[in-house]
């Protein structure tokens, strides 16, 4: 009977149902213990074996749930890692394209506009750009 005292309530409820007893959820562990031991179908060896199998099933289910959650977490982590890698690759490609295209533009137009813009103050920048556009339009 000590094996019943060391059991969880959920296991005792399943055991009582397996023995054909009607169980209310309001029953406490002591009441379940008394209900099982006083039932006409109570056999100590049989109930011990049945309770052990109930515990094993519950633990298997618990382990399966843990494994499933672990797999889901790993899947989420790998997806996040892939997304981060894709974003990094896209940024690198953009930087590479910008760095490669900038000298081509300068060479094609024969303008050294970058150094000229850096030399001007922010107040004169607008005037300089307007003059630059005017000169481009007249060419």
Short mmCIF file of N, CA and C in Angstrom, two decimals:
data_model
loop_
_atom_site.label_atom_id
_atom_site.label_comp_id
_atom_site.label_asym_id
_atom_site.label_seq_id
_atom_site.Cartn_x
_atom_site.Cartn_y
_atom_site.Cartn_z
N UNK A 1 0.81 -1.20 0.00
CA UNK A 1 0.00 0.00 0.00
C UNK A 1 0.85 1.26 0.00
N UNK A 2 2.11 1.13 0.34
CA UNK A 2 2.99 2.30 0.34
C UNK A 2 3.20 2.82 -1.07
N UNK A 3 3.12 1.94 -2.04
CA UNK A 3 3.31 2.36 -3.43
C UNK A 3 2.22 3.33 -3.86
N UNK A 4 1.03 3.22 -3.28
CA UNK A 4 -0.05 4.15 -3.59
C UNK A 4 0.23 5.53 -3.00
N UNK A 5 0.84 5.57 -1.84
CA UNK A 5 1.12 6.84 -1.17
C UNK A 5 2.18 7.64 -1.92
N UNK A 6 3.06 6.96 -2.64
CA UNK A 6 4.12 7.65 -3.37
C UNK A 6 3.71 8.06 -4.78
N UNK A 7 2.47 7.81 -5.13
CA UNK A 7 2.00 8.08 -6.50
C UNK A 7 1.39 9.47 -6.61
N UNK A 8 1.35 9.95 -7.83
CA UNK A 8 0.72 11.24 -8.09
C UNK A 8 -0.78 11.06 -8.22
N UNK A 9 -1.49 12.17 -8.01
CA UNK A 9 -2.95 12.13 -8.04
C UNK A 9 -3.44 11.70 -9.42
N UNK A 10 -2.83 12.23 -10.46
CA UNK A 10 -3.29 11.89 -11.81
C UNK A 10 -3.13 10.40 -12.10
N UNK A 11 -2.06 9.80 -11.56
CA UNK A 11 -1.86 8.36 -11.74
C UNK A 11 -2.91 7.56 -10.97
N UNK A 12 -3.24 8.02 -9.77
CA UNK A 12 -4.26 7.33 -8.98
C UNK A 12 -5.64 7.43 -9.63
N UNK A 13 -5.92 8.56 -10.24
CA UNK A 13 -7.21 8.73 -10.92
C UNK A 13 -7.31 7.74 -12.08
N UNK A 14 -6.23 7.63 -12.87
CA UNK A 14 -6.23 6.68 -13.99
C UNK A 14 -6.35 5.25 -13.48
N UNK A 15 -5.65 4.94 -12.40
CA UNK A 15 -5.71 3.59 -11.82
C UNK A 15 -7.13 3.25 -11.38
N UNK A 16 -7.77 4.19 -10.70
CA UNK A 16 -9.14 3.95 -10.23
C UNK A 16 -10.08 3.74 -11.42
N UNK A 17 -9.90 4.52 -12.47
CA UNK A 17 -10.74 4.35 -13.66
C UNK A 17 -10.49 3.00 -14.32
N UNK A 18 -9.23 2.56 -14.33
CA UNK A 18 -8.90 1.25 -14.90
C UNK A 18 -9.52 0.11 -14.09
N UNK A 19 -9.65 0.33 -12.80
CA UNK A 19 -10.27 -0.69 -11.94
C UNK A 19 -11.80 -0.66 -12.02
N UNK A 20 -12.33 0.28 -12.79
CA UNK A 20 -13.78 0.35 -12.98
C UNK A 20 -14.49 1.17 -11.92
N UNK A 21 -13.78 2.01 -11.21
CA UNK A 21 -14.38 2.85 -10.17
C UNK A 21 -14.74 4.20 -10.76
N UNK A 22 -15.81 4.79 -10.22
CA UNK A 22 -16.18 6.14 -10.66
C UNK A 22 -15.43 7.14 -9.80
N UNK A 23 -14.76 8.05 -10.47
CA UNK A 23 -13.88 8.99 -9.78
C UNK A 23 -14.34 10.41 -10.07
N UNK A 24 -14.41 11.22 -9.02
CA UNK A 24 -14.69 12.64 -9.16
C UNK A 24 -13.37 13.39 -9.07
N UNK A 25 -13.27 14.47 -9.79
CA UNK A 25 -12.03 15.25 -9.79
C UNK A 25 -11.78 15.95 -8.45
N UNK A 26 -12.84 16.11 -7.65
CA UNK A 26 -12.69 16.79 -6.36
C UNK A 26 -12.02 15.91 -5.30
N UNK A 27 -11.93 14.62 -5.55
CA UNK A 27 -11.34 13.71 -4.56
C UNK A 27 -9.87 14.04 -4.32
N UNK A 28 -9.47 13.92 -3.06
CA UNK A 28 -8.07 14.16 -2.70
C UNK A 28 -7.31 12.84 -2.76
N UNK A 29 -5.99 12.91 -2.62
CA UNK A 29 -5.13 11.73 -2.75
C UNK A 29 -5.51 10.67 -1.71
N UNK A 30 -5.73 11.08 -0.48
CA UNK A 30 -6.10 10.11 0.57
C UNK A 30 -7.42 9.43 0.25
N UNK A 31 -8.36 10.19 -0.26
CA UNK A 31 -9.66 9.62 -0.61
C UNK A 31 -9.53 8.64 -1.77
N UNK A 32 -8.69 8.98 -2.74
CA UNK A 32 -8.45 8.06 -3.86
C UNK A 32 -7.79 6.78 -3.37
N UNK A 33 -6.83 6.93 -2.47
CA UNK A 33 -6.13 5.78 -1.89
C UNK A 33 -7.13 4.85 -1.20
N UNK A 34 -8.02 5.44 -0.42
CA UNK A 34 -9.03 4.66 0.31
C UNK A 34 -10.01 4.00 -0.66
N UNK A 35 -10.42 4.74 -1.68
CA UNK A 35 -11.35 4.21 -2.67
C UNK A 35 -10.77 2.99 -3.39
N UNK A 36 -9.50 3.08 -3.76
CA UNK A 36 -8.85 1.98 -4.48
C UNK A 36 -8.69 0.75 -3.59
N UNK A 37 -8.19 0.96 -2.37
CA UNK A 37 -7.93 -0.19 -1.48
C UNK A 37 -9.21 -0.87 -1.00
N UNK A 38 -10.31 -0.14 -0.91
CA UNK A 38 -11.56 -0.73 -0.44
C UNK A 38 -12.43 -1.29 -1.56
N UNK A 39 -11.97 -1.15 -2.80
CA UNK A 39 -12.78 -1.66 -3.91
C UNK A 39 -12.75 -3.19 -3.93
N UNK A 40 -13.81 -3.83 -4.41
CA UNK A 40 -13.85 -5.30 -4.44
C UNK A 40 -12.85 -5.90 -5.44
N UNK A 41 -12.45 -5.12 -6.44
CA UNK A 41 -11.51 -5.65 -7.44
C UNK A 41 -10.06 -5.37 -7.08
N UNK A 42 -9.80 -4.95 -5.84
CA UNK A 42 -8.44 -4.61 -5.42
C UNK A 42 -7.60 -5.86 -5.20
N UNK A 43 -6.48 -5.93 -5.90
CA UNK A 43 -5.47 -6.97 -5.71
C UNK A 43 -4.13 -6.24 -5.70
N UNK A 44 -3.38 -6.38 -4.62
CA UNK A 44 -2.18 -5.57 -4.43
C UNK A 44 -1.17 -5.73 -5.57
N UNK A 45 -0.87 -6.94 -5.97
CA UNK A 45 0.11 -7.16 -7.03
C UNK A 45 -0.37 -6.58 -8.36
N UNK A 46 -1.63 -6.87 -8.66
CA UNK A 46 -2.19 -6.38 -9.93
C UNK A 46 -2.19 -4.86 -9.99
N UNK A 47 -2.65 -4.21 -8.91
CA UNK A 47 -2.70 -2.75 -8.91
C UNK A 47 -1.30 -2.15 -8.94
N UNK A 48 -0.33 -2.79 -8.30
CA UNK A 48 1.05 -2.30 -8.33
C UNK A 48 1.58 -2.33 -9.77
N UNK A 49 1.36 -3.44 -10.46
CA UNK A 49 1.81 -3.57 -11.85
C UNK A 49 1.10 -2.56 -12.75
N UNK A 50 -0.19 -2.43 -12.54
CA UNK A 50 -0.98 -1.50 -13.34
C UNK A 50 -0.53 -0.06 -13.10
N UNK A 51 -0.28 0.28 -11.85
CA UNK A 51 0.19 1.62 -11.52
C UNK A 51 1.56 1.89 -12.14
N UNK A 52 2.44 0.90 -12.12
CA UNK A 52 3.76 1.06 -12.74
C UNK A 52 3.63 1.32 -14.24
N UNK A 53 2.76 0.60 -14.89
CA UNK A 53 2.58 0.81 -16.34
C UNK A 53 1.97 2.19 -16.62
N UNK A 54 1.07 2.64 -15.76
CA UNK A 54 0.47 3.97 -15.91
C UNK A 54 1.54 5.04 -15.78
N UNK A 55 2.42 4.88 -14.79
CA UNK A 55 3.51 5.84 -14.59
C UNK A 55 4.45 5.87 -15.80
N UNK A 56 4.77 4.69 -16.32
CA UNK A 56 5.65 4.61 -17.49
C UNK A 56 5.04 5.32 -18.70
N UNK A 57 3.74 5.10 -18.92
CA UNK A 57 3.06 5.76 -20.04
C UNK A 57 3.10 7.28 -19.89
N UNK A 58 2.83 7.75 -18.67
CA UNK A 58 2.84 9.19 -18.43
C UNK A 58 4.23 9.77 -18.68
N UNK A 59 5.26 9.08 -18.21
CA UNK A 59 6.63 9.56 -18.40
C UNK A 59 7.04 9.53 -19.87
N UNK A 60 6.58 8.52 -20.61
CA UNK A 60 6.87 8.46 -22.05
C UNK A 60 6.24 9.65 -22.76
N UNK A 61 4.99 9.92 -22.42
CA UNK A 61 4.30 11.07 -23.03
C UNK A 61 5.03 12.36 -22.71
N UNK A 62 5.46 12.49 -21.45
CA UNK A 62 6.17 13.69 -21.02
C UNK A 62 7.48 13.85 -21.80
N UNK A 63 8.22 12.76 -21.97
CA UNK A 63 9.48 12.80 -22.71
C UNK A 63 9.24 13.11 -24.19
N UNK A 64 8.17 12.54 -24.76
CA UNK A 64 7.86 12.83 -26.15
C UNK A 64 7.55 14.31 -26.36
N UNK A 65 6.80 14.88 -25.41
CA UNK A 65 6.47 16.30 -25.49
C UNK A 65 7.74 17.14 -25.40
N UNK A 66 8.65 16.77 -24.50
CA UNK A 66 9.92 17.50 -24.36
C UNK A 66 10.73 17.43 -25.64
N UNK A 67 10.81 16.23 -26.22
CA UNK A 67 11.56 16.06 -27.47
C UNK A 67 10.95 16.90 -28.59
N UNK A 68 9.63 16.89 -28.65
CA UNK A 68 8.94 17.64 -29.69
C UNK A 68 9.22 19.14 -29.54
N UNK A 69 9.14 19.63 -28.31
CA UNK A 69 9.43 21.05 -28.06
C UNK A 69 10.87 21.38 -28.40
N UNK A 70 11.77 20.47 -28.06
CA UNK A 70 13.18 20.67 -28.38
C UNK A 70 13.40 20.77 -29.88
N UNK A 71 12.73 19.90 -30.64
CA UNK A 71 12.84 19.94 -32.10
C UNK A 71 12.28 21.24 -32.64
N UNK A 72 11.15 21.68 -32.09
CA UNK A 72 10.55 22.92 -32.55
C UNK A 72 11.47 24.10 -32.27
N UNK A 73 12.09 24.13 -31.08
CA UNK A 73 13.02 25.20 -30.75
C UNK A 73 14.20 25.20 -31.70
N UNK A 74 14.73 24.01 -32.00
CA UNK A 74 15.85 23.91 -32.92
C UNK A 74 15.46 24.39 -34.31
N UNK A 75 14.25 24.03 -34.75
CA UNK A 75 13.79 24.49 -36.06
C UNK A 75 13.68 26.00 -36.10
N UNK A 76 13.14 26.58 -35.04
CA UNK A 76 13.00 28.04 -34.98
C UNK A 76 14.38 28.69 -35.00
N UNK A 77 15.32 28.14 -34.23
CA UNK A 77 16.67 28.70 -34.18
C UNK A 77 17.34 28.62 -35.54
N UNK A 78 17.21 27.49 -36.23
CA UNK A 78 17.85 27.37 -37.54
C UNK A 78 17.20 28.29 -38.55
N UNK A 79 15.88 28.47 -38.47
CA UNK A 79 15.22 29.40 -39.38
C UNK A 79 15.69 30.82 -39.12
N UNK A 80 15.81 31.19 -37.85
CA UNK A 80 16.29 32.53 -37.52
C UNK A 80 17.72 32.72 -38.02
N UNK A 81 18.52 31.69 -37.83
CA UNK A 81 19.91 31.76 -38.28
C UNK A 81 19.98 31.92 -39.79
N UNK A 82 19.14 31.20 -40.51
CA UNK A 82 19.11 31.32 -41.96
C UNK A 82 18.68 32.71 -42.38
N UNK A 83 17.65 33.24 -41.71
CA UNK A 83 17.18 34.58 -42.04
C UNK A 83 18.28 35.61 -41.80
N UNK A 84 18.97 35.49 -40.66
CA UNK A 84 20.04 36.43 -40.36
C UNK A 84 21.14 36.34 -41.40
N UNK A 85 21.50 35.12 -41.78
CA UNK A 85 22.54 34.95 -42.79
C UNK A 85 22.11 35.53 -44.13
N UNK A 86 20.84 35.33 -44.50
CA UNK A 86 20.34 35.88 -45.75
C UNK A 86 20.37 37.40 -45.73
N UNK A 87 19.98 37.99 -44.60
CA UNK A 87 19.99 39.45 -44.48
C UNK A 87 21.42 39.97 -44.58
N UNK A 88 22.35 39.30 -43.91
CA UNK A 88 23.75 39.71 -43.97
C UNK A 88 24.27 39.62 -45.39
N UNK A 89 23.95 38.54 -46.09
CA UNK A 89 24.41 38.37 -47.46
C UNK A 89 23.84 39.45 -48.37
N UNK A 90 22.56 39.79 -48.19
CA UNK A 90 21.95 40.84 -49.00
C UNK A 90 22.63 42.18 -48.75
N UNK A 91 22.91 42.48 -47.49
CA UNK A 91 23.59 43.74 -47.17
C UNK A 91 24.97 43.78 -47.80
N UNK A 92 25.69 42.66 -47.71
CA UNK A 92 27.02 42.61 -48.31
C UNK A 92 26.95 42.80 -49.81
N UNK A 93 25.97 42.18 -50.46
CA UNK A 93 25.81 42.34 -51.91
C UNK A 93 25.52 43.79 -52.27
N UNK A 94 24.62 44.43 -51.48
CA UNK A 94 24.30 45.83 -51.75
C UNK A 94 25.53 46.71 -51.61
N UNK A 95 26.29 46.49 -50.52
CA UNK A 95 27.50 47.28 -50.32
C UNK A 95 28.47 47.07 -51.46
N UNK A 96 28.61 45.83 -51.87
CA UNK A 96 29.53 45.50 -52.95
C UNK A 96 29.09 46.17 -54.25
N UNK A 97 27.78 46.12 -54.54
CA UNK A 97 27.26 46.74 -55.75
C UNK A 97 27.43 48.25 -55.73
N UNK A 98 27.19 48.87 -54.58
CA UNK A 98 27.34 50.32 -54.47
C UNK A 98 28.81 50.70 -54.63
N UNK A 99 29.69 49.97 -53.98
CA UNK A 99 31.11 50.28 -54.08
C UNK A 99 31.64 50.07 -55.50
N UNK A 100 31.13 49.08 -56.20
CA UNK A 100 31.58 48.83 -57.57
C UNK A 100 31.00 49.84 -58.54
N UNK A 101 29.76 50.25 -58.36
CA UNK A 101 29.11 51.13 -59.33
C UNK A 101 29.56 52.58 -59.18
N UNK A 102 29.98 53.01 -58.03
CA UNK A 102 30.37 54.39 -57.81
C UNK A 102 31.55 54.82 -58.68
N UNK A 103 32.65 54.09 -58.73
CA UNK A 103 33.76 54.51 -59.59
C UNK A 103 33.38 54.49 -61.07
N UNK A 104 32.51 53.57 -61.48
CA UNK A 104 32.09 53.53 -62.87
C UNK A 104 31.35 54.81 -63.25
N UNK A 105 30.48 55.28 -62.37
CA UNK A 105 29.76 56.51 -62.65
C UNK A 105 30.71 57.69 -62.78
N UNK A 106 31.67 57.73 -61.89
CA UNK A 106 32.63 58.83 -61.94
C UNK A 106 33.46 58.78 -63.21
N UNK A 107 33.85 57.61 -63.62
CA UNK A 107 34.66 57.48 -64.83
C UNK A 107 33.84 57.75 -66.08
N UNK A 108 32.59 57.37 -66.10
CA UNK A 108 31.75 57.57 -67.28
C UNK A 108 31.45 59.04 -67.51
N UNK A 109 31.24 59.80 -66.49
CA UNK A 109 30.87 61.21 -66.64
C UNK A 109 32.08 62.13 -66.54
N UNK A 110 33.19 61.60 -66.13
CA UNK A 110 34.40 62.40 -65.95
C UNK A 110 34.18 63.55 -64.98
N UNK A 111 33.43 63.28 -63.94
CA UNK A 111 33.18 64.29 -62.92
C UNK A 111 33.76 63.82 -61.61
N UNK A 112 34.35 64.72 -60.90
CA UNK A 112 34.84 64.40 -59.57
C UNK A 112 33.93 65.11 -58.57
N UNK A 113 32.67 64.78 -58.61
CA UNK A 113 31.68 65.49 -57.82
C UNK A 113 31.80 65.22 -56.33
N UNK A 114 32.30 64.04 -55.96
CA UNK A 114 32.34 63.71 -54.54
C UNK A 114 33.30 64.63 -53.78
N UNK A 115 34.47 64.83 -54.29
CA UNK A 115 35.43 65.70 -53.60
C UNK A 115 34.97 67.15 -53.62
N UNK A 116 34.30 67.56 -54.70
CA UNK A 116 33.81 68.94 -54.77
C UNK A 116 32.69 69.16 -53.76
N UNK A 117 31.82 68.18 -53.57
CA UNK A 117 30.74 68.31 -52.60
C UNK A 117 31.28 68.37 -51.18
N UNK A 118 32.32 67.63 -50.91
CA UNK A 118 32.88 67.62 -49.57
C UNK A 118 33.55 68.96 -49.26
N UNK A 119 34.02 69.64 -50.25
CA UNK A 119 34.70 70.92 -50.04
C UNK A 119 33.73 72.05 -49.75
N UNK A 120 32.48 71.93 -50.16
CA UNK A 120 31.51 73.01 -49.98
C UNK A 120 30.85 72.94 -48.61
N UNK A 121 30.45 74.11 -48.13
CA UNK A 121 29.71 74.16 -46.88
C UNK A 121 28.26 73.78 -47.15
N UNK A 122 27.52 73.39 -46.15
CA UNK A 122 26.13 72.99 -46.35
C UNK A 122 25.26 74.12 -46.91
N UNK A 123 25.59 75.35 -46.61
CA UNK A 123 24.78 76.46 -47.11
C UNK A 123 24.94 76.64 -48.61
N UNK A 124 26.13 76.43 -49.10
CA UNK A 124 26.39 76.63 -50.52
C UNK A 124 26.13 75.36 -51.34
N UNK A 125 25.81 74.28 -50.68
CA UNK A 125 25.62 73.01 -51.37
C UNK A 125 24.48 73.08 -52.37
N UNK A 126 23.36 73.68 -51.98
CA UNK A 126 22.21 73.80 -52.88
C UNK A 126 22.55 74.58 -54.14
N UNK A 127 23.23 75.69 -53.97
CA UNK A 127 23.62 76.51 -55.11
C UNK A 127 24.57 75.74 -56.02
N UNK A 128 25.49 75.03 -55.43
CA UNK A 128 26.46 74.26 -56.21
C UNK A 128 25.76 73.18 -57.02
N UNK A 129 24.81 72.49 -56.41
CA UNK A 129 24.09 71.44 -57.12
C UNK A 129 23.26 72.00 -58.27
N UNK A 130 22.63 73.14 -58.05
CA UNK A 130 21.85 73.77 -59.12
C UNK A 130 22.76 74.14 -60.29
N UNK A 131 23.90 74.72 -59.99
CA UNK A 131 24.85 75.08 -61.05
C UNK A 131 25.36 73.84 -61.77
N UNK A 132 25.59 72.78 -61.03
CA UNK A 132 26.06 71.53 -61.63
C UNK A 132 25.01 70.96 -62.58
N UNK A 133 23.75 71.01 -62.15
CA UNK A 133 22.66 70.52 -63.01
C UNK A 133 22.52 71.37 -64.27
N UNK A 134 22.66 72.67 -64.12
CA UNK A 134 22.57 73.56 -65.28
C UNK A 134 23.67 73.24 -66.28
N UNK A 135 24.86 73.01 -65.76
CA UNK A 135 25.98 72.71 -66.66
C UNK A 135 25.78 71.35 -67.33
N UNK A 136 25.18 70.40 -66.65
CA UNK A 136 24.90 69.09 -67.24
C UNK A 136 23.86 69.21 -68.34
N UNK A 137 22.85 70.06 -68.13
CA UNK A 137 21.79 70.21 -69.11
C UNK A 137 22.29 70.88 -70.39
N UNK A 138 23.24 71.77 -70.28
CA UNK A 138 23.75 72.49 -71.45
C UNK A 138 24.73 71.65 -72.25
N UNK A 139 25.26 70.61 -71.69
CA UNK A 139 26.23 69.78 -72.41
C UNK A 139 25.60 68.97 -73.45
#
